[in-house]
Coordinates of C-alpha atoms in Angstrom, one line a residue:
Chain A
M1483 CA 148.9 109.4 105.0
S1484 CA 150.2 106.2 103.7
T1485 CA 153.6 105.8 102.3
V1486 CA 154.2 104.4 98.8
R1487 CA 156.0 101.1 99.1
R1488 CA 156.6 98.2 96.8
N1489 CA 155.7 98.2 93.2
F1490 CA 152.3 99.5 93.0
G1491 CA 151.1 100.7 89.7
E1492 CA 149.4 103.6 88.1
F1493 CA 146.9 103.9 85.2
Q1494 CA 147.0 106.4 82.5
V1495 CA 143.8 106.2 80.4
T1496 CA 143.5 108.4 77.4
G1497 CA 140.6 108.9 75.0
L1498 CA 138.7 105.7 75.8
T1499 CA 135.7 105.1 73.5
H1500 CA 133.4 102.1 73.7
A1501 CA 129.9 101.3 72.4
Y1502 CA 127.5 98.4 72.8
G1503 CA 125.3 97.9 69.7
G1504 CA 125.8 101.4 68.4
V1505 CA 125.0 103.1 71.8
P1506 CA 128.1 104.9 73.0
V1507 CA 129.0 104.1 76.5
L1508 CA 132.3 105.7 76.9
E1509 CA 133.4 108.6 74.7
D1510 CA 136.8 110.2 74.9
C1511 CA 137.1 109.2 78.5
S1512 CA 140.5 110.1 80.0
L1513 CA 141.5 109.6 83.6
E1514 CA 144.4 108.9 85.8
V1515 CA 144.6 106.4 88.7
P1516 CA 147.8 107.6 90.5
R1517 CA 150.1 105.3 92.4
G1518 CA 149.3 104.6 96.1
K1519 CA 146.1 106.6 96.0
L1520 CA 142.5 105.6 96.5
T1521 CA 140.7 106.8 93.6
V1522 CA 136.8 106.7 93.6
L1523 CA 134.8 106.8 90.5
V1524 CA 131.2 107.8 91.1
G1525 CA 128.4 108.3 88.6
P1526 CA 124.8 107.5 87.9
S1527 CA 123.8 104.0 87.1
G1528 CA 124.3 103.1 83.5
C1529 CA 127.1 105.7 83.0
G1530 CA 129.7 103.0 82.1
K1531 CA 131.6 102.6 85.3
T1532 CA 131.5 98.8 85.1
T1533 CA 132.5 99.0 81.4
L1534 CA 135.5 101.1 82.3
I1535 CA 136.6 98.6 84.9
N1536 CA 136.1 95.7 82.5
I1537 CA 138.4 97.4 80.0
L1538 CA 141.0 98.2 82.7
A1539 CA 140.9 94.7 83.9
G1540 CA 141.3 93.3 80.3
Y1541 CA 138.0 91.5 80.0
E1542 CA 137.0 93.8 77.1
A1543 CA 139.1 95.5 74.5
P1544 CA 138.1 99.2 74.0
A1545 CA 136.8 100.4 70.6
G1546 CA 139.2 103.1 70.8
G1547 CA 141.7 104.9 73.2
R1548 CA 144.7 103.7 75.3
V1549 CA 145.1 102.1 78.7
L1550 CA 148.6 102.2 80.1
L1551 CA 149.7 100.6 83.4
D1552 CA 153.0 102.1 84.4
G1553 CA 153.5 103.1 80.7
Q1554 CA 152.8 99.6 79.3
P1555 CA 149.6 98.9 77.4
V1556 CA 147.4 96.4 79.2
G1557 CA 146.4 93.1 77.7
G1558 CA 144.1 90.4 78.9
P1559 CA 143.1 89.8 82.6
G1560 CA 146.0 89.3 84.9
P1561 CA 146.9 89.2 88.6
D1562 CA 148.7 92.6 88.4
R1563 CA 145.2 94.2 88.2
L1564 CA 142.8 92.4 90.4
V1565 CA 139.0 93.0 90.5
V1566 CA 136.7 92.6 93.5
F1567 CA 133.3 92.1 92.0
Q1568 CA 129.9 93.4 92.7
E1569 CA 128.3 90.1 93.4
T1570 CA 130.4 87.6 95.4
A1571 CA 132.8 85.8 93.1
L1572 CA 134.2 83.4 95.8
F1573 CA 134.2 79.9 94.4
P1574 CA 131.3 78.2 96.3
W1575 CA 133.1 74.8 96.1
M1576 CA 136.2 75.9 97.7
T1577 CA 136.8 76.6 101.5
V1578 CA 137.8 80.2 102.4
E1579 CA 141.4 79.1 102.6
Q1580 CA 141.3 77.4 99.2
N1581 CA 139.7 80.5 97.7
V1582 CA 142.4 82.9 99.1
A1583 CA 145.1 80.4 98.1
F1584 CA 143.8 80.0 94.6
G1585 CA 145.8 82.7 92.8
C1586 CA 149.1 81.7 94.3
R1587 CA 148.4 78.0 93.6
V1588 CA 147.5 78.4 89.9
R1589 CA 150.7 80.5 89.4
G1590 CA 152.8 77.7 91.1
M1591 CA 154.0 79.3 94.2
P1592 CA 155.8 76.9 96.5
A1593 CA 153.5 75.4 99.1
G1594 CA 155.4 76.7 102.1
E1595 CA 155.4 80.3 101.0
M1596 CA 151.8 80.1 99.8
R1597 CA 150.6 78.9 103.2
E1598 CA 152.5 81.7 105.0
R1599 CA 151.0 84.4 102.9
V1600 CA 147.6 82.9 103.0
Q1601 CA 147.7 82.7 106.7
A1602 CA 149.0 86.2 107.1
V1603 CA 146.2 87.6 104.9
L1604 CA 143.5 85.6 106.7
V1605 CA 144.7 87.0 110.0
K1606 CA 144.6 90.5 108.6
V1607 CA 141.0 90.2 107.5
G1608 CA 140.0 88.3 110.7
L1609 CA 138.9 85.1 109.0
S1610 CA 141.5 82.8 110.4
D1611 CA 138.9 80.9 112.4
F1612 CA 136.7 80.6 109.4
Q1613 CA 139.2 79.4 106.9
A1614 CA 137.8 75.8 106.7
K1615 CA 134.2 77.1 106.1
Y1616 CA 132.6 77.3 102.7
P1617 CA 131.4 80.8 101.5
S1618 CA 127.7 79.8 101.9
Q1619 CA 128.5 79.3 105.6
L1620 CA 129.7 82.9 106.0
S1621 CA 127.9 86.1 106.6
G1622 CA 127.7 88.8 103.8
G1623 CA 130.4 90.9 105.5
M1624 CA 132.7 87.9 106.0
Q1625 CA 132.2 87.0 102.3
R1626 CA 133.4 90.4 101.3
R1627 CA 136.4 90.2 103.6
A1628 CA 137.4 86.8 102.1
E1629 CA 137.1 88.3 98.6
L1630 CA 139.4 91.3 99.7
A1631 CA 141.8 88.7 101.0
R1632 CA 141.7 86.6 97.8
A1633 CA 142.8 89.7 95.9
M1634 CA 145.3 91.1 98.4
V1635 CA 147.3 88.0 98.8
N1636 CA 148.4 88.3 95.2
D1637 CA 149.8 91.6 95.9
P1638 CA 148.5 93.3 92.7
K1639 CA 149.9 96.6 91.5
V1640 CA 146.3 98.0 91.3
L1641 CA 143.1 96.7 93.1
M1642 CA 139.9 97.6 91.4
L1643 CA 136.6 97.2 93.3
D1644 CA 133.3 97.3 91.6
E1645 CA 130.7 98.3 94.2
P1646 CA 132.0 95.7 96.4
F1647 CA 129.6 96.5 99.4
R1648 CA 126.5 96.6 97.4
G1649 CA 123.8 94.4 98.9
L1650 CA 125.1 94.5 102.5
D1651 CA 122.8 95.9 105.2
A1652 CA 123.6 99.5 106.2
M1653 CA 125.4 98.6 109.5
T1654 CA 127.6 95.9 107.8
R1655 CA 128.3 98.3 105.0
S1656 CA 129.6 101.0 107.4
I1657 CA 131.7 98.5 109.2
M1658 CA 133.2 97.2 105.9
Q1659 CA 133.9 100.8 104.7
E1660 CA 135.9 101.5 107.8
F1661 CA 137.7 98.2 107.5
Y1662 CA 138.5 98.7 103.9
V1663 CA 139.8 102.2 104.4
G1664 CA 142.0 100.9 107.3
L1665 CA 143.5 98.1 105.0
F1666 CA 144.1 100.8 102.3
E1667 CA 145.8 103.1 104.7
E1668 CA 148.0 100.4 106.1
V1669 CA 149.2 99.1 102.7
G1670 CA 149.1 102.1 100.5
R1671 CA 148.3 100.2 97.4
T1672 CA 146.8 101.9 94.3
N1673 CA 143.0 101.4 94.5
L1674 CA 140.2 102.2 92.1
F1675 CA 136.9 102.0 93.7
I1676 CA 133.5 102.3 91.9
T1677 CA 130.3 103.2 93.6
H1678 CA 127.1 105.1 93.1
D1679 CA 126.9 105.9 96.7
L1680 CA 128.2 109.5 97.2
E1681 CA 128.7 109.3 101.0
E1682 CA 130.8 106.1 100.6
A1683 CA 132.7 107.8 97.8
V1684 CA 133.7 111.0 99.7
F1685 CA 134.5 108.9 102.9
L1686 CA 137.0 106.7 101.1
A1687 CA 138.5 108.8 98.5
D1688 CA 141.8 110.6 98.0
R1689 CA 140.5 111.6 94.6
L1690 CA 136.9 111.6 93.4
L1691 CA 136.2 111.2 89.8
I1692 CA 132.6 112.3 88.8
M1693 CA 131.5 110.6 85.7
T1694 CA 128.9 112.0 83.1
Y1695 CA 125.9 110.1 82.1
R1696 CA 126.1 108.5 78.7
P1697 CA 128.4 108.7 76.9
G1698 CA 130.6 108.4 80.0
R1699 CA 133.5 110.6 80.5
I1700 CA 135.1 112.3 83.5
K1701 CA 133.3 115.5 84.3
E1702 CA 135.4 116.6 87.2
V1703 CA 138.2 115.5 89.6
I1704 CA 137.8 116.4 93.2
E1705 CA 140.8 116.2 95.4
V1706 CA 139.5 114.9 98.8
D1707 CA 141.8 116.4 101.4
L1708 CA 140.2 114.9 104.5
P1709 CA 142.8 113.7 107.0
R1710 CA 143.9 110.1 107.2
P1711 CA 143.5 107.7 109.0
R1712 CA 139.8 108.2 108.5
T1713 CA 137.1 107.2 110.8
F1714 CA 133.4 107.9 110.7
Q1715 CA 133.9 111.0 112.7
V1716 CA 135.1 112.7 109.5
M1717 CA 131.6 112.6 108.2
A1718 CA 130.5 115.1 110.9
T1719 CA 133.0 117.7 109.7
Q1720 CA 132.2 120.8 107.7
R1721 CA 134.9 119.9 105.1
Y1722 CA 133.4 116.5 104.4
N1723 CA 129.9 118.2 104.0
D1724 CA 131.4 120.9 101.6
I1725 CA 133.0 118.2 99.3
R1726 CA 129.9 116.1 99.5
Q1727 CA 127.6 119.1 98.6
H1728 CA 129.8 120.0 95.7
A1729 CA 129.9 116.5 94.4
L1730 CA 126.2 116.2 94.9
E1731 CA 125.5 119.2 92.7
L1732 CA 127.6 117.8 89.9
L1733 CA 126.1 114.4 90.2
F1734 CA 122.5 115.8 90.3
E1735 CA 123.0 117.3 86.9
E1736 CA 124.1 114.0 85.4
A1737 CA 121.4 112.0 87.1
S1738 CA 118.8 114.5 85.9
K1739 CA 120.0 113.8 82.3
A1740 CA 119.7 110.1 82.9
F1741 CA 116.3 110.8 84.3
E1742 CA 115.2 112.6 81.2
A1743 CA 116.6 109.8 79.2
G1744 CA 114.0 107.6 81.0
S1745 CA 116.2 105.2 82.8
K1746 CA 114.5 103.5 85.8
A1747 CA 117.8 103.2 87.5
A1748 CA 118.4 107.0 87.0
F1749 CA 115.1 107.7 88.5
D1750 CA 116.0 105.8 91.6
L1751 CA 119.2 107.8 91.8
V1752 CA 117.6 111.1 91.3
D1753 CA 115.1 110.1 94.0
G1754 CA 117.9 109.1 96.4
L1755 CA 120.0 112.2 95.7
A1756 CA 117.0 114.4 96.3
R1757 CA 116.4 112.8 99.7
A1758 CA 120.2 113.0 100.5
A1759 CA 120.0 116.7 99.7
G1760 CA 117.0 117.1 101.7
R1761 CA 118.6 115.5 104.7
Q1762 CA 121.5 118.1 104.6
Chain B
M648 CA 110.6 61.9 129.4
G649 CA 112.9 63.5 126.9
L650 CA 114.9 60.3 126.6
H651 CA 111.8 58.3 125.9
M652 CA 110.6 60.8 123.3
K653 CA 114.0 60.5 121.6
R654 CA 113.8 56.8 121.5
W655 CA 110.4 56.7 119.9
T656 CA 110.8 59.6 117.5
V657 CA 111.3 58.2 113.9
N658 CA 112.8 60.5 111.4
P659 CA 110.1 61.9 109.2
E660 CA 111.7 60.6 106.0
T661 CA 111.9 57.0 107.2
W662 CA 108.3 57.3 108.5
G663 CA 107.1 58.6 105.1
A664 CA 108.9 55.7 103.3
V665 CA 107.3 53.1 105.5
V666 CA 103.8 54.7 105.3
S667 CA 103.8 54.9 101.5
I668 CA 105.1 51.4 100.8
L669 CA 102.9 49.7 103.5
G670 CA 100.0 51.7 102.2
F671 CA 100.6 50.5 98.7
V672 CA 100.9 46.8 99.8
L673 CA 97.7 47.2 101.8
L674 CA 95.8 48.6 98.8
W675 CA 97.1 45.7 96.8
Y676 CA 96.0 43.2 99.3
I677 CA 92.5 44.9 99.5
L678 CA 92.1 44.8 95.8
T679 CA 93.3 41.2 95.2
A680 CA 92.5 39.3 98.3
V681 CA 89.6 41.1 100.2
L682 CA 87.4 42.8 97.5
K683 CA 88.6 40.5 94.7
L684 CA 87.5 42.9 92.1
P685 CA 86.8 41.5 88.6
R686 CA 90.2 40.9 86.8
F687 CA 92.2 42.0 89.9
D688 CA 91.5 38.5 91.3
K689 CA 93.8 37.1 88.7
L690 CA 96.7 39.0 90.2
P691 CA 98.8 37.3 92.8
N692 CA 98.1 38.8 96.3
P693 CA 100.8 40.1 98.6
V694 CA 100.5 37.2 101.0
A695 CA 101.1 34.6 98.3
V696 CA 104.1 36.7 96.9
F697 CA 105.7 37.3 100.2
S698 CA 105.3 33.7 101.5
A699 CA 106.8 32.4 98.1
W700 CA 109.5 35.0 98.3
L701 CA 110.6 34.0 101.8
S702 CA 110.0 30.3 101.6
P703 CA 112.9 27.8 101.9
H704 CA 110.9 25.5 99.5
P705 CA 109.1 27.8 97.1
Q706 CA 106.3 26.3 95.1
F707 CA 107.4 28.0 91.9
G708 CA 111.1 27.5 92.4
L709 CA 112.1 31.2 93.2
S710 CA 112.9 32.5 96.7
I711 CA 115.6 34.2 98.8
F712 CA 116.7 30.6 99.5
T713 CA 117.3 29.6 95.8
R714 CA 120.6 30.0 94.2
G715 CA 119.1 31.1 90.9
Y716 CA 117.6 34.2 92.5
Y717 CA 120.9 35.5 93.5
L718 CA 122.5 34.6 90.2
D719 CA 119.9 36.7 88.4
I720 CA 120.3 39.6 90.7
L721 CA 124.1 39.3 90.3
Y722 CA 123.8 39.3 86.4
S723 CA 121.5 42.4 86.5
V724 CA 123.5 44.3 89.0
G725 CA 126.8 43.6 87.1
R726 CA 125.3 44.7 83.8
V727 CA 123.9 48.0 85.3
L728 CA 127.2 48.6 87.0
A729 CA 129.3 48.2 83.8
A730 CA 126.8 50.3 81.8
F731 CA 126.5 53.0 84.4
V732 CA 130.3 53.3 84.8
L733 CA 130.6 53.5 81.1
A734 CA 127.9 56.1 80.8
T735 CA 129.4 58.2 83.6
V736 CA 132.9 58.2 82.2
L737 CA 131.9 58.8 78.5
G738 CA 128.9 61.0 79.3
V739 CA 130.5 63.3 81.8
G740 CA 133.6 63.6 79.5
L741 CA 131.5 64.4 76.4
G742 CA 129.3 66.8 78.3
L743 CA 132.1 68.7 79.9
L744 CA 133.8 69.1 76.4
M745 CA 130.6 70.2 74.8
G746 CA 130.1 72.9 77.5
W747 CA 133.7 73.9 77.4
S748 CA 134.4 74.3 73.7
R749 CA 132.0 76.1 71.5
V750 CA 133.4 74.4 68.3
F751 CA 133.0 71.0 69.8
F752 CA 129.4 71.8 70.8
D753 CA 128.5 73.1 67.3
Y754 CA 129.8 69.8 65.8
S755 CA 128.5 67.4 68.4
F756 CA 125.1 68.7 69.7
P757 CA 123.1 68.1 66.5
L758 CA 124.2 64.5 66.4
V759 CA 123.5 64.0 70.1
E760 CA 120.1 65.5 69.8
T761 CA 119.3 63.1 66.9
L762 CA 120.5 59.9 68.5
R763 CA 119.1 60.8 72.0
P764 CA 115.4 60.3 71.3
I765 CA 115.9 56.8 69.8
P766 CA 114.6 54.4 72.5
P767 CA 116.9 51.8 73.8
I768 CA 114.8 48.9 72.6
A769 CA 115.2 50.2 69.0
W770 CA 118.9 49.6 69.4
I771 CA 118.5 46.0 70.2
P772 CA 118.6 44.4 66.8
L773 CA 121.7 46.3 65.6
A774 CA 123.4 45.8 69.0
V775 CA 122.9 42.0 68.8
L776 CA 124.0 42.1 65.1
V777 CA 127.3 44.0 65.6
L778 CA 128.5 43.2 69.1
P779 CA 130.3 39.9 69.5
T780 CA 128.3 38.6 72.4
A781 CA 124.6 38.9 73.6
E782 CA 126.1 40.0 77.0
L783 CA 127.7 43.1 75.4
G784 CA 124.5 43.8 73.6
V785 CA 122.6 44.0 76.8
I786 CA 125.2 46.2 78.4
F787 CA 125.1 48.5 75.4
I788 CA 121.3 48.8 75.6
T789 CA 121.5 49.5 79.3
F790 CA 124.2 52.1 78.6
I791 CA 122.9 54.1 75.7
A792 CA 120.0 56.1 77.2
A793 CA 121.8 56.6 80.5
F794 CA 124.7 58.0 78.5
F795 CA 122.5 60.6 76.8
A796 CA 120.9 61.7 80.1
T797 CA 124.5 62.1 81.5
V798 CA 125.7 64.1 78.6
L799 CA 122.8 66.5 78.6
N800 CA 122.8 67.2 82.3
T801 CA 126.6 67.7 82.3
L802 CA 126.3 70.1 79.4
L803 CA 123.6 72.1 81.1
G804 CA 125.6 72.0 84.3
V805 CA 128.6 73.7 82.6
R806 CA 126.3 76.2 80.9
S807 CA 124.7 77.2 84.2
I808 CA 128.1 78.2 85.8
D809 CA 128.0 82.0 86.5
E810 CA 130.2 84.1 84.2
V811 CA 131.8 85.8 87.2
Y812 CA 133.7 82.6 88.2
F813 CA 135.3 82.5 84.9
R814 CA 136.3 86.1 85.3
A815 CA 137.6 85.7 88.8
A816 CA 139.7 82.6 87.8
S817 CA 141.2 84.3 84.8
C818 CA 142.2 87.5 86.5
L819 CA 143.8 85.5 89.3
G820 CA 146.1 84.0 86.7
S821 CA 144.6 80.7 85.7
R822 CA 145.6 78.8 82.6
P823 CA 142.8 77.2 80.7
R824 CA 143.3 73.9 82.3
D825 CA 143.1 75.5 85.7
V826 CA 139.8 77.0 84.7
F827 CA 138.7 73.5 83.6
W828 CA 139.6 71.7 86.8
N829 CA 138.7 74.4 89.3
V830 CA 135.7 76.1 87.7
V831 CA 134.1 73.9 85.0
V832 CA 134.2 70.6 86.8
P833 CA 133.2 71.6 90.3
G834 CA 130.7 74.1 88.9
A835 CA 128.9 71.5 86.9
L836 CA 129.1 68.9 89.6
P837 CA 125.5 69.4 91.1
A838 CA 124.0 69.1 87.6
I839 CA 126.2 66.1 86.9
F840 CA 124.9 64.2 89.9
T841 CA 121.2 65.1 89.0
G842 CA 122.0 63.7 85.6
L843 CA 123.6 60.5 87.1
Q844 CA 120.5 59.8 89.2
V845 CA 118.3 60.1 86.2
A846 CA 120.8 57.9 84.4
M847 CA 120.7 55.3 87.1
G848 CA 116.9 55.0 86.7
I849 CA 117.0 54.8 83.0
A850 CA 119.7 52.2 83.1
W851 CA 117.5 49.8 85.1
I852 CA 114.5 50.4 82.7
S853 CA 116.7 49.8 79.6
L854 CA 118.4 46.8 81.3
V855 CA 115.0 45.0 81.7
A856 CA 114.2 45.6 78.0
G857 CA 117.5 44.3 76.9
E858 CA 117.4 41.1 79.1
M859 CA 113.9 40.3 78.0
I860 CA 114.9 40.2 74.4
A861 CA 118.5 39.4 74.2
G862 CA 119.6 38.2 77.6
Q863 CA 120.5 35.1 79.4
R864 CA 119.8 35.2 83.1
G865 CA 119.1 38.6 85.0
L866 CA 115.9 39.8 86.4
G867 CA 114.4 40.9 83.1
Y868 CA 115.0 37.4 81.7
L869 CA 113.4 36.0 84.9
I870 CA 110.3 38.0 84.4
Y871 CA 110.1 37.0 80.7
E872 CA 110.7 33.3 81.4
D873 CA 108.1 33.3 84.1
Y874 CA 105.7 35.1 81.7
S875 CA 106.1 32.2 79.3
N876 CA 105.5 29.8 82.1
L877 CA 102.5 31.8 83.6
Q878 CA 104.2 32.0 87.0
F879 CA 102.9 35.3 88.1
V880 CA 104.1 35.2 91.6
N881 CA 107.7 34.9 90.4
I882 CA 107.1 37.9 88.1
V883 CA 106.0 40.0 91.0
I884 CA 109.0 39.0 93.0
G885 CA 111.3 39.9 90.1
M886 CA 109.4 43.3 89.8
A887 CA 109.8 44.0 93.5
T888 CA 113.4 43.1 93.5
L889 CA 114.0 45.4 90.6
G890 CA 112.2 48.2 92.5
L891 CA 114.4 47.6 95.6
L892 CA 117.6 47.5 93.6
G893 CA 116.7 50.6 91.7
Y894 CA 115.9 52.5 95.0
G895 CA 119.2 51.4 96.6
S896 CA 121.4 52.3 93.6
S897 CA 119.9 55.8 93.3
A898 CA 120.4 56.3 97.0
L899 CA 124.2 55.3 96.6
V900 CA 124.5 57.9 93.8
R901 CA 122.8 60.5 96.1
M902 CA 125.1 59.7 98.9
L903 CA 128.2 59.9 96.8
G904 CA 127.0 63.2 95.3
R905 CA 126.5 64.6 98.9
R906 CA 130.0 63.5 99.9
L907 CA 131.7 65.2 96.9
M908 CA 129.6 68.4 97.3
A909 CA 129.9 69.2 100.9
W910 CA 129.8 72.9 100.0
E911 CA 126.3 72.5 98.6
G912 CA 123.3 73.4 100.7
R913 CA 120.8 70.6 101.1
R914 CA 118.4 69.6 98.3
R915 CA 118.2 70.9 94.9
G916 CA 115.7 69.8 92.2
G917 CA 115.2 69.7 88.5
A918 CA 116.6 67.3 85.9
M919 CA 116.5 66.7 82.3
A920 CA 116.0 63.1 81.1

């Protein structure tokens, strides 16, 4: 298990309410993202996961409720709470190195210190030899690693990841999951990870938050006590399967609600969950 | 064998250029010199044009050996260059501001959209009336339509930048001016260069109109003068020269664009004029 070092942060979210055009997306949503833990938020598509991250990151102000980071209310976006986005958000006009250095540069870090930090992070994500390339010249997996590097180099109090491995092929995705979990275990930073892939969620998480379908709130918190460091062998254990099965049942209820609400995305999820259950 | 193949292989783009231009000249030759179709027989044929163009002692006083020819080219190139630089600086500047600030857009866009459709030729009388010299009048005419093409493409370029880049920049700690220089400007660059290529073409078109009516010297003036003197060979030489200069200047803009946008994959299309 990782040790808590440096000044990593923790979120306390209470009574968050938000709506788009009269449709409630979040209602009385409360949760905690504890210091040094990997918290995974999982829920059906359209349940408000991305809205929640947008509020925590400061892109949107909630209609109601409170978001505290280490006891202080959060304001606009800032480098203490960085987001790794669903789609790649690397600047296509900058090289990998320029992308990774961007945060340090705009905040006026001295050149020498910046170079040192950037190079250290590039080594960590295995992109040293690719630092002069542009994002379009990298594979999907390398792009995600560059994006992780661009966030990590700023040493945020909390790292938030919104379905960061979406769109990768199955093999790359598995490799990235293991790579990411290794990074987390090494640093022990507070992480909030959003996904609708249950297997990914259980594999990564210290704490699993199951979200309800519209309006979104936390349905249940599952403590995932699988041993760390984690490797894919853990997915063959009974404990992993028990947790997954329990989470699956909870999610299935919510996905069915979404299904009845007629959402196409929800239909896909129910379909996927049914197949996952069948495979058990 | 491999070596020989390499030697004789012409890059397909060069090949295409040669075939299309030679094909056009051949068609022109057949219509005017071989078939001599009614009315086409009045046109100067390519043999007459090229022999005059390349002659040390041209019958109509214009060839690559006459000083006047280069003077006209120099005047035209100078005017286009001045107008194009002006259109780029002002057009890109205005377009970036319009894309960057909602308020600025609300106040400027209606005016831009009203002035934009007015053809450059319609500006000639006022340009001549207001500007102190005819020279400045011609440059203004050359500038005006190129300017609007640049503004519009730059604006569209800023608008087409994905929201996610703004979000990434702001959460990484950017101040507004960091966002401007690191997201807005490079993000709009591909569309800006599309606009500049369009602007370059428009500049040459407007230049000739300006030179015909208000100019002294220049290729448009040359064509108009020789029209009065009914020297059609010279007119065709002037037209062909305009074509070559236009082609060359657009190629330069493209080259500059490719250098500045090494990150861009090859080839993109679409422009608004």
